PDB file of C-alpha atoms and ligand atoms in Angstrom:
ATOM      1  CA  MET A 648       9.999   2.117 -23.621  1.00  0.00           C
ATOM      2  CA  ILE A 649       8.256  -1.340 -22.479  1.00  0.00           C
ATOM      3  CA  ASP A 650      10.327  -3.313 -24.981  1.00  0.00           C
ATOM      4  CA  ALA A 651      13.632  -2.027 -23.580  1.00  0.00           C
ATOM      5  CA  LEU A 652      12.396  -2.996 -20.418  1.00  0.00           C
ATOM      6  CA  GLN A 653      11.408  -6.331 -21.461  1.00  0.00           C
ATOM      7  CA  THR A 654      14.571  -6.990 -23.006  1.00  0.00           C
ATOM      8  CA  ARG A 655      16.707  -5.688 -19.869  1.00  0.00           C
ATOM      9  CA  TYR A 656      14.505  -6.893 -17.068  1.00  0.00           C
ATOM     10  CA  GLY A 657      12.129  -9.590 -18.524  1.00  0.00           C
ATOM     11  CA  ILE A 658      12.317 -12.880 -17.036  1.00  0.00           C
ATOM     12  CA  GLU A 659      10.962 -16.032 -19.064  1.00  0.00           C
ATOM     13  CA  GLY A 660       7.808 -17.187 -17.223  1.00  0.00           C
ATOM     14  CA  ALA A 661       8.591 -15.085 -14.101  1.00  0.00           C
ATOM     15  CA  ILE A 662       8.779 -11.446 -15.192  1.00  0.00           C
ATOM     16  CA  ALA A 663       7.006  -9.835 -18.215  1.00  0.00           C
ATOM     17  CA  PHE A 664       6.282  -6.174 -18.975  1.00  0.00           C
ATOM     18  CA  SER A 665       3.433  -4.917 -20.756  1.00  0.00           C
ATOM     19  CA  ALA A 666       1.180  -1.658 -21.341  1.00  0.00           C
ATOM     20  CA  GLY A 667      -1.411  -1.798 -18.725  1.00  0.00           C
ATOM     21  CA  ASN A 668      -4.580   0.571 -18.602  1.00  0.00           C
ATOM     22  CA  ASN A 669      -4.282   3.466 -20.737  1.00  0.00           C
ATOM     23  CA  GLY A 670      -1.024   2.252 -21.883  1.00  0.00           C
ATOM     24  CA  LEU A 671       0.905   2.745 -18.645  1.00  0.00           C
ATOM     25  CA  ALA A 672       3.890   0.487 -18.262  1.00  0.00           C
ATOM     26  CA  ARG A 673       3.017  -2.429 -15.929  1.00  0.00           C
ATOM     27  CA  MET A 674       5.184  -5.334 -14.697  1.00  0.00           C
ATOM     28  CA  VAL A 675       3.854  -8.723 -13.883  1.00  0.00           C
ATOM     29  CA  LEU A 676       5.326 -10.945 -11.501  1.00  0.00           C
ATOM     30  CA  THR A 677       4.656 -14.619 -11.818  1.00  0.00           C
ATOM     31  CA  HIS A 678       5.503 -17.397  -9.488  1.00  0.00           C
ATOM     32  CA  ALA A 679       5.621 -21.148 -10.440  1.00  0.00           C
ATOM     33  CA  SER A 680       2.917 -22.038  -8.072  1.00  0.00           C
ATOM     34  CA  GLY A 681       0.745 -19.732 -10.342  1.00  0.00           C
ATOM     35  CA  ALA A 682       0.664 -16.910  -7.645  1.00  0.00           C
ATOM     36  CA  SER A 683       1.274 -13.604  -9.116  1.00  0.00           C
ATOM     37  CA  THR A 684       1.496  -9.753  -8.785  1.00  0.00           C
ATOM     38  CA  ALA A 685       1.053  -6.837 -11.016  1.00  0.00           C
ATOM     39  CA  VAL A 686       3.062  -3.442 -10.413  1.00  0.00           C
ATOM     40  CA  TYR A 687       2.868  -0.313 -12.384  1.00  0.00           C
ATOM     41  CA  LEU A 688       5.671   2.122 -12.880  1.00  0.00           C
ATOM     42  CA  HIS A 689       3.494   4.986 -12.179  1.00  0.00           C
ATOM     43  CA  GLY A 690       3.927   5.188  -8.322  1.00  0.00           C
ATOM     44  CA  ALA A 691       5.538   1.866  -8.052  1.00  0.00           C
ATOM     45  CA  HIS A 692       1.870   0.962  -7.527  1.00  0.00           C
ATOM     46  CA  VAL A 693       1.080  -2.909  -6.797  1.00  0.00           C
ATOM     47  CA  THR A 694      -2.560  -3.399  -8.358  1.00  0.00           C
ATOM     48  CA  SER A 695      -3.107  -6.920  -8.084  1.00  0.00           C
ATOM     49  CA  TRP A 696      -2.077 -10.261  -5.882  1.00  0.00           C
ATOM     50  CA  LYS A 697      -3.633 -13.292  -7.018  1.00  0.00           C
ATOM     51  CA  SER A 698      -3.450 -16.640  -5.268  1.00  0.00           C
ATOM     52  CA  PRO A 699      -2.030 -19.862  -6.971  1.00  0.00           C
ATOM     53  CA  GLU A 700      -5.918 -20.413  -7.483  1.00  0.00           C
ATOM     54  CA  GLY A 701      -6.377 -17.046  -9.273  1.00  0.00           C
ATOM     55  CA  ALA A 702      -8.323 -15.427  -6.210  1.00  0.00           C
ATOM     56  CA  GLU A 703      -7.629 -11.505  -6.433  1.00  0.00           C
ATOM     57  CA  LEU A 704      -6.778 -10.384  -3.054  1.00  0.00           C
ATOM     58  CA  PHE A 705      -6.577  -6.865  -3.371  1.00  0.00           C
ATOM     59  CA  PHE A 706      -9.115  -3.948  -4.468  1.00  0.00           C
ATOM     60  CA  VAL A 707      -8.634  -1.476  -7.328  1.00  0.00           C
ATOM     61  CA  SER A 708     -11.666   0.661  -8.168  1.00  0.00           C
ATOM     62  CA  ARG A 709     -13.500   0.490 -11.361  1.00  0.00           C
ATOM     63  CA  GLU A 710     -13.315   4.026 -11.518  1.00  0.00           C
ATOM     64  CA  SER A 711      -9.622   4.290 -11.063  1.00  0.00           C
ATOM     65  CA  HIS A 712      -7.664   6.797 -13.154  1.00  0.00           C
ATOM     66  CA  PHE A 713      -4.794   5.277 -14.911  1.00  0.00           C
ATOM     67  CA  SER A 714      -3.014   8.630 -15.752  1.00  0.00           C
ATOM     68  CA  PRO A 715       0.324  10.431 -14.767  1.00  0.00           C
ATOM     69  CA  GLN A 716      -1.633  13.126 -12.982  1.00  0.00           C
ATOM     70  CA  HIS A 717      -3.537  10.843 -10.756  1.00  0.00           C
ATOM     71  CA  PRO A 718      -2.923   8.160  -8.272  1.00  0.00           C
ATOM     72  CA  ILE A 719      -4.062   4.745  -8.985  1.00  0.00           C
ATOM     73  CA  ARG A 720      -7.331   4.100  -6.503  1.00  0.00           C
ATOM     74  CA  GLY A 721      -6.653   0.851  -4.952  1.00  0.00           C
ATOM     75  CA  GLY A 722      -3.975  -1.781  -4.812  1.00  0.00           C
ATOM     76  CA  ILE A 723      -1.244  -0.432  -2.537  1.00  0.00           C
ATOM     77  CA  PRO A 724      -0.383   3.167  -2.993  1.00  0.00           C
ATOM     78  CA  VAL A 725       2.802   4.101  -1.741  1.00  0.00           C
ATOM     79  CA  ILE A 726       2.825   7.101   0.625  1.00  0.00           C
ATOM     80  CA  PHE A 727       5.969   9.588   0.694  1.00  0.00           C
ATOM     81  CA  PRO A 728       6.926  11.987   2.492  1.00  0.00           C
ATOM     82  CA  GLN A 729       3.850  12.993   3.913  1.00  0.00           C
ATOM     83  CA  PHE A 730       0.627  10.764   4.910  1.00  0.00           C
ATOM     84  CA  GLY A 731      -2.559  12.712   4.764  1.00  0.00           C
ATOM     85  CA  GLY A 732      -3.167  16.434   3.955  1.00  0.00           C
ATOM     86  CA  GLY A 733      -0.402  19.214   4.532  1.00  0.00           C
ATOM     87  CA  PRO A 734       2.040  21.124   2.167  1.00  0.00           C
ATOM     88  CA  LEU A 735       2.830  18.785  -0.426  1.00  0.00           C
ATOM     89  CA  PRO A 736      -0.162  17.053  -2.268  1.00  0.00           C
ATOM     90  CA  GLN A 737      -2.372  14.701  -0.261  1.00  0.00           C
ATOM     91  CA  HIS A 738      -0.286  11.615   0.505  1.00  0.00           C
ATOM     92  CA  GLY A 739       3.061  12.948  -0.873  1.00  0.00           C
ATOM     93  CA  PHE A 740       4.070  12.898  -4.373  1.00  0.00           C
ATOM     94  CA  ALA A 741       5.836   9.195  -4.586  1.00  0.00           C
ATOM     95  CA  ARG A 742       2.468   7.694  -5.814  1.00  0.00           C
ATOM     96  CA  LEU A 743       2.227  10.447  -8.560  1.00  0.00           C
ATOM     97  CA  SER A 744       5.782   9.803  -9.767  1.00  0.00           C
ATOM     98  CA  GLU A 745       7.381   7.621 -12.539  1.00  0.00           C
ATOM     99  CA  TRP A 746       9.663   5.150 -11.073  1.00  0.00           C
ATOM    100  CA  SER A 747      12.267   2.986 -12.524  1.00  0.00           C
ATOM    101  CA  VAL A 748      13.200  -0.583 -12.261  1.00  0.00           C
ATOM    102  CA  ALA A 749      16.421  -1.099 -10.733  1.00  0.00           C
ATOM    103  CA  GLY A 750      16.618  -5.061 -10.802  1.00  0.00           C
ATOM    104  CA  THR A 751      14.736  -8.013 -11.245  1.00  0.00           C
ATOM    105  CA  GLU A 752      15.336 -11.920 -10.272  1.00  0.00           C
ATOM    106  CA  VAL A 753      14.029 -15.263  -9.929  1.00  0.00           C
ATOM    107  CA  ARG A 754      16.018 -16.414  -6.324  1.00  0.00           C
ATOM    108  CA  ALA A 755      17.281 -20.196  -5.738  1.00  0.00           C
ATOM    109  CA  ASP A 756      14.241 -20.574  -3.659  1.00  0.00           C
ATOM    110  CA  GLY A 757      11.674 -19.839  -6.759  1.00  0.00           C
ATOM    111  CA  SER A 758      10.856 -16.444  -5.323  1.00  0.00           C
ATOM    112  CA  VAL A 759      10.223 -13.843  -7.533  1.00  0.00           C
ATOM    113  CA  ALA A 760      11.717 -10.363  -7.031  1.00  0.00           C
ATOM    114  CA  ALA A 761      11.677  -6.694  -8.469  1.00  0.00           C
ATOM    115  CA  VAL A 762      13.029  -3.566  -7.125  1.00  0.00           C
ATOM    116  CA  LEU A 763      11.836  -0.161  -8.234  1.00  0.00           C
ATOM    117  CA  GLN A 764      13.459   2.885  -7.294  1.00  0.00           C
ATOM    118  CA  LEU A 765      12.953   6.698  -7.158  1.00  0.00           C
ATOM    119  CA  SER A 766      15.044   9.509  -6.509  1.00  0.00           C
ATOM    120  CA  SER A 767      14.589  13.240  -5.952  1.00  0.00           C
ATOM    121  CA  THR A 768      14.148  15.257  -9.250  1.00  0.00           C
ATOM    122  CA  PRO A 769      13.831  18.998  -9.927  1.00  0.00           C
ATOM    123  CA  GLU A 770      10.203  18.568  -9.718  1.00  0.00           C
ATOM    124  CA  THR A 771      10.112  16.776  -6.252  1.00  0.00           C
ATOM    125  CA  LEU A 772      12.908  19.360  -5.163  1.00  0.00           C
ATOM    126  CA  ALA A 773      10.408  22.242  -6.109  1.00  0.00           C
ATOM    127  CA  LEU A 774       8.082  20.730  -4.048  1.00  0.00           C
ATOM    128  CA  TRP A 775       9.959  19.342  -1.372  1.00  0.00           C
ATOM    129  CA  PRO A 776      13.481  20.673  -0.819  1.00  0.00           C
ATOM    130  CA  HIS A 777      15.467  17.243   0.126  1.00  0.00           C
ATOM    131  CA  ARG A 778      17.494  14.738  -1.746  1.00  0.00           C
ATOM    132  CA  PHE A 779      16.444  11.484  -1.138  1.00  0.00           C
ATOM    133  CA  HIS A 780      16.432   7.763  -2.741  1.00  0.00           C
ATOM    134  CA  LEU A 781      13.669   5.487  -2.623  1.00  0.00           C
ATOM    135  CA  GLU A 782      13.684   1.645  -3.430  1.00  0.00           C
ATOM    136  CA  LEU A 783      10.697  -0.720  -3.074  1.00  0.00           C
ATOM    137  CA  GLN A 784      11.505  -4.027  -3.218  1.00  0.00           C
ATOM    138  CA  VAL A 785       8.329  -6.698  -4.197  1.00  0.00           C
ATOM    139  CA  LEU A 786       9.147 -10.352  -3.489  1.00  0.00           C
ATOM    140  CA  LEU A 787       6.410 -12.923  -4.574  1.00  0.00           C
ATOM    141  CA  ARG A 788       6.193 -16.394  -3.146  1.00  0.00           C
ATOM    142  CA  GLU A 789       3.511 -18.895  -3.307  1.00  0.00           C
ATOM    143  CA  ARG A 790       1.350 -17.681  -0.504  1.00  0.00           C
ATOM    144  CA  THR A 791       3.279 -14.112   0.286  1.00  0.00           C
ATOM    145  CA  LEU A 792       3.895 -11.125  -0.938  1.00  0.00           C
ATOM    146  CA  THR A 793       6.443  -8.889   0.646  1.00  0.00           C
ATOM    147  CA  LEU A 794       6.959  -5.301   0.091  1.00  0.00           C
ATOM    148  CA  THR A 795      10.150  -3.685   1.345  1.00  0.00           C
ATOM    149  CA  VAL A 796      10.596   0.129   1.235  1.00  0.00           C
ATOM    150  CA  GLN A 797      13.762   1.938   1.931  1.00  0.00           C
ATOM    151  CA  VAL A 798      14.518   5.620   2.210  1.00  0.00           C
ATOM    152  CA  LEU A 799      17.648   6.801   1.876  1.00  0.00           C
ATOM    153  CA  ASN A 800      18.825  10.481   2.762  1.00  0.00           C
ATOM    154  CA  THR A 801      21.082  11.810   0.239  1.00  0.00           C
ATOM    155  CA  ASP A 802      20.731  15.096   1.169  1.00  0.00           C
ATOM    156  CA  PRO A 803      23.390  17.232   3.312  1.00  0.00           C
ATOM    157  CA  ARG A 804      20.571  17.813   5.893  1.00  0.00           C
ATOM    158  CA  PRO A 805      17.926  15.911   7.982  1.00  0.00           C
ATOM    159  CA  PHE A 806      14.622  15.635   6.781  1.00  0.00           C
ATOM    160  CA  ASP A 807      11.533  14.675   8.429  1.00  0.00           C
ATOM    161  CA  PHE A 808       9.195  11.986   6.382  1.00  0.00           C
ATOM    162  CA  THR A 809       6.250   9.685   6.633  1.00  0.00           C
ATOM    163  CA  GLN A 810       5.982   6.450   4.735  1.00  0.00           C
ATOM    164  CA  VAL A 811       2.651   4.313   4.344  1.00  0.00           C
ATOM    165  CA  LEU A 812       1.873   1.388   2.371  1.00  0.00           C
ATOM    166  CA  HIS A 813      -1.691   2.035   1.877  1.00  0.00           C
ATOM    167  CA  THR A 814      -3.058  -1.021   1.209  1.00  0.00           C
ATOM    168  CA  TYR A 815      -6.374  -1.981  -0.102  1.00  0.00           C
ATOM    169  CA  PHE A 816      -8.062  -5.186   0.453  1.00  0.00           C
ATOM    170  CA  ARG A 817     -10.573  -7.005  -1.560  1.00  0.00           C
ATOM    171  CA  VAL A 818     -13.130  -8.311   0.717  1.00  0.00           C
ATOM    172  CA  ALA A 819     -16.776 -10.257  -0.250  1.00  0.00           C
ATOM    173  CA  ASP A 820     -18.214  -7.832   2.069  1.00  0.00           C
ATOM    174  CA  CYS A 821     -17.050  -5.175   4.471  1.00  0.00           C
ATOM    175  CA  GLU A 822     -19.745  -5.754   7.028  1.00  0.00           C
ATOM    176  CA  GLN A 823     -18.492  -9.862   7.070  1.00  0.00           C
ATOM    177  CA  ALA A 824     -14.825  -8.814   7.358  1.00  0.00           C
ATOM    178  CA  ALA A 825     -13.052  -7.905  10.652  1.00  0.00           C
ATOM    179  CA  VAL A 826      -9.303  -6.388  11.610  1.00  0.00           C
ATOM    180  CA  VAL A 827      -7.803  -8.502  14.516  1.00  0.00           C
ATOM    181  CA  GLY A 828      -4.899  -7.711  16.705  1.00  0.00           C
ATOM    182  CA  LEU A 829      -5.321  -4.046  17.639  1.00  0.00           C
ATOM    183  CA  GLN A 830      -7.102  -4.543  21.053  1.00  0.00           C
ATOM    184  CA  GLY A 831      -5.545  -2.159  23.766  1.00  0.00           C
ATOM    185  CA  THR A 832      -3.762  -0.081  21.288  1.00  0.00           C
ATOM    186  CA  THR A 833      -3.716   3.584  20.989  1.00  0.00           C
ATOM    187  CA  TYR A 834      -5.542   5.353  18.103  1.00  0.00           C
ATOM    188  CA  LEU A 835      -6.460   8.393  16.703  1.00  0.00           C
ATOM    189  CA  ASP A 836      -9.986   9.009  15.322  1.00  0.00           C
ATOM    190  CA  SER A 837      -9.366  10.785  12.143  1.00  0.00           C
ATOM    191  CA  LEU A 838     -13.279  11.400  12.073  1.00  0.00           C
ATOM    192  CA  ARG A 839     -13.279  12.962  15.466  1.00  0.00           C
ATOM    193  CA  ASP A 840     -10.455  15.619  15.111  1.00  0.00           C
ATOM    194  CA  ASP A 841      -7.612  13.067  15.723  1.00  0.00           C
ATOM    195  CA  ALA A 842      -9.384  12.286  19.417  1.00  0.00           C
ATOM    196  CA  ARG A 843      -6.807   9.624  20.797  1.00  0.00           C
ATOM    197  CA  GLU A 844      -8.518   6.717  22.178  1.00  0.00           C
ATOM    198  CA  THR A 845      -7.733   3.160  23.344  1.00  0.00           C
ATOM    199  CA  GLU A 846      -9.144   0.331  21.020  1.00  0.00           C
ATOM    200  CA  ALA A 847     -11.114  -1.819  23.233  1.00  0.00           C
ATOM    201  CA  ARG A 848     -12.461  -4.477  21.005  1.00  0.00           C
ATOM    202  CA  ASP A 849     -10.407  -7.859  19.862  1.00  0.00           C
ATOM    203  CA  GLU A 850     -12.243  -7.066  16.229  1.00  0.00           C
ATOM    204  CA  ILE A 851     -12.571  -3.913  14.022  1.00  0.00           C
ATOM    205  CA  ARG A 852     -15.681  -4.410  12.241  1.00  0.00           C
ATOM    206  CA  PHE A 853     -17.273  -1.890   9.830  1.00  0.00           C
ATOM    207  CA  ALA A 854     -20.769  -0.507  10.216  1.00  0.00           C
ATOM    208  CA  GLY A 855     -19.892   3.136   9.079  1.00  0.00           C
ATOM    209  CA  GLU A 856     -16.875   5.280   7.947  1.00  0.00           C
ATOM    210  CA  THR A 857     -13.934   4.213   9.712  1.00  0.00           C
ATOM    211  CA  ASP A 858     -10.709   6.170   9.659  1.00  0.00           C
ATOM    212  CA  ARG A 859      -7.989   5.308  12.715  1.00  0.00           C
ATOM    213  CA  ILE A 860      -4.418   5.811  12.717  1.00  0.00           C
ATOM    214  CA  TYR A 861      -3.296   2.940  15.316  1.00  0.00           C
ATOM    215  CA  LEU A 862       0.105   3.802  16.882  1.00  0.00           C
ATOM    216  CA  ASN A 863       3.138   1.525  17.913  1.00  0.00           C
ATOM    217  CA  VAL A 864       0.926  -1.714  17.258  1.00  0.00           C
ATOM    218  CA  PRO A 865       1.894  -5.507  17.273  1.00  0.00           C
ATOM    219  CA  ASP A 866       3.790  -6.554  14.220  1.00  0.00           C
ATOM    220  CA  CYS A 867       1.070  -9.628  12.979  1.00  0.00           C
ATOM    221  CA  LEU A 868      -2.371  -8.690  12.559  1.00  0.00           C
ATOM    222  CA  HIS A 869      -5.117 -10.357  10.776  1.00  0.00           C
ATOM    223  CA  LEU A 870      -7.620  -9.548   8.101  1.00  0.00           C
ATOM    224  CA  ARG A 871     -10.574 -11.814   8.371  1.00  0.00           C
ATOM    225  CA  ASP A 872     -12.595 -12.029   5.120  1.00  0.00           C
ATOM    226  CA  GLU A 873     -15.556 -13.960   6.115  1.00  0.00           C
ATOM    227  CA  GLY A 874     -17.645 -13.603   3.069  1.00  0.00           C
ATOM    228  CA  ASN A 875     -14.912 -15.462   1.136  1.00  0.00           C
ATOM    229  CA  GLY A 876     -13.963 -17.689   4.220  1.00  0.00           C
ATOM    230  CA  ARG A 877     -10.534 -16.256   3.813  1.00  0.00           C
ATOM    231  CA  VAL A 878      -7.756 -15.026   6.149  1.00  0.00           C
ATOM    232  CA  LEU A 879      -4.811 -12.851   5.334  1.00  0.00           C
ATOM    233  CA  ALA A 880      -1.977 -12.546   7.810  1.00  0.00           C
ATOM    234  CA  ILE A 881      -0.299  -8.831   8.089  1.00  0.00           C
ATOM    235  CA  GLU A 882       3.171  -9.454   9.071  1.00  0.00           C
ATOM    236  CA  LYS A 883       5.354  -6.220   9.457  1.00  0.00           C
ATOM    237  CA  GLN A 884       8.781  -4.900  10.324  1.00  0.00           C
ATOM    238  CA  GLY A 885      10.178  -1.305  11.155  1.00  0.00           C
ATOM    239  CA  MET A 886       5.977  -0.344  10.513  1.00  0.00           C
ATOM    240  CA  PRO A 887       5.014   0.618  13.981  1.00  0.00           C
ATOM    241  CA  ASP A 888       1.639   2.143  12.797  1.00  0.00           C
ATOM    242  CA  VAL A 889      -1.547   1.001  11.181  1.00  0.00           C
ATOM    243  CA  THR A 890      -4.340   2.867   9.553  1.00  0.00           C
ATOM    244  CA  VAL A 891      -7.923   0.998   9.081  1.00  0.00           C
ATOM    245  CA  TRP A 892      -9.923   2.533   6.670  1.00  0.00           C
ATOM    246  CA  ASN A 893     -13.229   2.269   5.003  1.00  0.00           C
ATOM    247  CA  PRO A 894     -14.998   5.167   3.323  1.00  0.00           C
ATOM    248  CA  TRP A 895     -18.493   4.010   3.835  1.00  0.00           C
ATOM    249  CA  ILE A 896     -21.447   5.343   1.809  1.00  0.00           C
ATOM    250  CA  ASP A 897     -21.217   9.452   1.987  1.00  0.00           C
ATOM    251  CA  LYS A 898     -17.380   9.573   1.489  1.00  0.00           C
ATOM    252  CA  ALA A 899     -17.535   6.840  -1.273  1.00  0.00           C
ATOM    253  CA  ARG A 900     -19.976   9.090  -3.329  1.00  0.00           C
ATOM    254  CA  ARG A 901     -17.427  12.002  -2.736  1.00  0.00           C
ATOM    255  CA  MET A 902     -14.740  10.328  -4.159  1.00  0.00           C
ATOM    256  CA  PRO A 903     -14.704  10.524  -8.299  1.00  0.00           C
ATOM    257  CA  ASP A 904     -12.457   7.733  -8.745  1.00  0.00           C
ATOM    258  CA  PHE A 905     -14.636   5.522  -6.713  1.00  0.00           C
ATOM    259  CA  GLY A 906     -17.699   3.743  -7.243  1.00  0.00           C
ATOM    260  CA  ASP A 907     -20.812   4.599  -4.924  1.00  0.00           C
ATOM    261  CA  ASP A 908     -21.033   0.937  -3.729  1.00  0.00           C
ATOM    262  CA  GLU A 909     -17.526  -0.134  -4.076  1.00  0.00           C
ATOM    263  CA  TYR A 910     -16.973   0.824  -0.182  1.00  0.00           C
ATOM    264  CA  ARG A 911     -18.689  -2.783   0.238  1.00  0.00           C
ATOM    265  CA  TRP A 912     -15.991  -4.956  -1.331  1.00  0.00           C
ATOM    266  CA  MET A 913     -12.762  -3.004   0.276  1.00  0.00           C
ATOM    267  CA  VAL A 914     -10.884  -2.560   3.365  1.00  0.00           C
ATOM    268  CA  CYS A 915      -7.750  -0.638   3.991  1.00  0.00           C
ATOM    269  CA  VAL A 916      -5.112  -1.789   6.480  1.00  0.00           C
ATOM    270  CA  GLU A 917      -2.229   0.348   5.843  1.00  0.00           C
ATOM    271  CA  THR A 918       1.297  -0.008   7.534  1.00  0.00           C
ATOM    272  CA  GLY A 919       3.919   2.625   7.816  1.00  0.00           C
ATOM    273  CA  VAL A 920       6.139   4.672  10.030  1.00  0.00           C
ATOM    274  CA  ALA A 921       5.194   8.218  11.663  1.00  0.00           C
ATOM    275  CA  MET A 922       1.543   8.122  10.714  1.00  0.00           C
ATOM    276  CA  ALA A 923       0.864  10.905  13.616  1.00  0.00           C
ATOM    277  CA  ALA A 924       4.193  12.823  13.557  1.00  0.00           C
ATOM    278  CA  PRO A 925       6.837  12.649  10.848  1.00  0.00           C
ATOM    279  CA  THR A 926      10.270  10.994  11.833  1.00  0.00           C
ATOM    280  CA  THR A 927      13.819  12.575  10.962  1.00  0.00           C
ATOM    281  CA  LEU A 928      16.358  10.785   8.748  1.00  0.00           C
ATOM    282  CA  ALA A 929      19.961  12.291   9.259  1.00  0.00           C
ATOM    283  CA  PRO A 930      22.082  13.032   6.170  1.00  0.00           C
ATOM    284  CA  GLY A 931      23.148   9.362   4.754  1.00  0.00           C
ATOM    285  CA  GLN A 932      21.000   7.585   7.045  1.00  0.00           C
ATOM    286  CA  ARG A 933      18.651   5.146   5.774  1.00  0.00           C
ATOM    287  CA  TRP A 934      15.289   4.023   6.725  1.00  0.00           C
ATOM    288  CA  GLN A 935      14.079   0.378   5.893  1.00  0.00           C
ATOM    289  CA  GLY A 936      10.096  -0.959   6.322  1.00  0.00           C
ATOM    290  CA  GLU A 937       8.594  -4.005   5.364  1.00  0.00           C
ATOM    291  CA  THR A 938       5.177  -5.694   5.115  1.00  0.00           C
ATOM    292  CA  THR A 939       4.358  -9.357   4.301  1.00  0.00           C
ATOM    293  CA  PHE A 940       0.744 -10.110   3.130  1.00  0.00           C
ATOM    294  CA  ARG A 941       0.414 -14.054   3.818  1.00  0.00           C
ATOM    295  CA  VAL A 942      -2.758 -16.183   2.731  1.00  0.00           C
ATOM    296  CA  GLU A 943      -3.237 -18.299   5.881  1.00  0.00           C
ATOM    297  CA  ARG A 944      -6.723 -19.479   4.716  1.00  0.00           C
ATOM    298  CA  ASP A 945      -8.625 -19.932   1.642  1.00  0.00           C
ATOM    299  CA  PRO A 946     -10.929 -22.215   0.408  1.00  0.00           C
ATOM    300  CA  ALA A 947     -10.778 -21.278  -3.216  1.00  0.00           C
TER     301      ALA A 947
HETATM  302  O1  LIG B1345      -5.525   6.521   4.758  1.00  0.00           O
HETATM  303  C1  LIG B1345      -6.708   6.957   5.582  1.00  0.00           C
HETATM  304  C2  LIG B1345      -6.734   8.158   4.408  1.00  0.00           C
HETATM  305  O2  LIG B1345      -6.085   9.176   4.767  1.00  0.00           O
HETATM  306  C3  LIG B1345      -8.671   8.524   4.575  1.00  0.00           C
HETATM  307  O3  LIG B1345      -8.610   9.730   5.244  1.00  0.00           O
HETATM  308  C4  LIG B1345      -8.925   8.696   3.211  1.00  0.00           C
HETATM  309  O4  LIG B1345      -8.401  10.020   2.514  1.00  0.00           O
HETATM  310  C5  LIG B1345      -8.041   7.681   2.219  1.00  0.00           C
HETATM  311  O5  LIG B1345      -6.506   7.854   3.060  1.00  0.00           O
HETATM  312  C6  LIG B1345      -7.653   8.094   0.813  1.00  0.00           C
HETATM  313  O6  LIG B1345      -6.835   9.422   0.484  1.00  0.00           O
HETATM  314  P1  LIG B1345      -6.694   9.486  -1.258  1.00  0.00           P
HETATM  315  O7  LIG B1345      -5.660  10.737  -0.889  1.00  0.00           O
HETATM  316  O8  LIG B1345      -6.295   8.468  -1.581  1.00  0.00           O
HETATM  317  O9  LIG B1345      -8.333   9.825  -1.633  1.00  0.00           O
END
């Protein structure tokens, strides 16, 4: 399969397919600047984003599974149609599904793009009786990575969905990191029975388990990774909600695919739509959401 993917979609010096961890099919996009990103077809799961200087900006657990039966722990899990718990598997089935490649290209401006797709199957219909078509575009430039998600309702009936890019950022030390730009916004505290609060701080810092769903927040946020002297911008469109998560010590210990100490080196800033309550898509209607990650400062 990998040879066929390479033949059809590979582009010399820009798009390459290979067997990744445990032989899972992986596509690597490489920009002329040296920046790169890696995407597994399992879950359309971005697992790596490296700056032109080679700095890894995403976190993947050393304990992560790489198997058809499990989600990859880290990078950018694509969450659809359900966020969190509910009648479907936790965080939905998209991150557990085998996506296919719809296209690849190197654009005139030198950016490198790949589109992956997932349509309803008998297996998804058995779980969730709605026909859909999902597309994820990954677009790599020198200092930015943009993910664009499209959800198309190909069913004769409306359906409700939630879509989230559950991004795990690598940081030098979570206690020397801050999420900036959420002051004054409303959040649901998942650790306090979804208590509704207003964020008083202009910087979210981490000194314990943190799991908050911020609603209708500004479209530009920042992650300061002070331990690395790095600042990342998170710019979004059509994705009003953001979850900020760090499992801290006890939850880290309870996650079998996550090292007990690994909470120190990651912060999740997750962008998406309808995290508090699903949104409705009419038959034939298309929803689109986009998040761009930008390296604003990096001493590397
Ligand atoms: O987005 C935060 C969260 O919902 C946390 O509550 C935690 O469960 C995390 O996602 C990871 O979920 P997962 O199913 O990937 O273990």
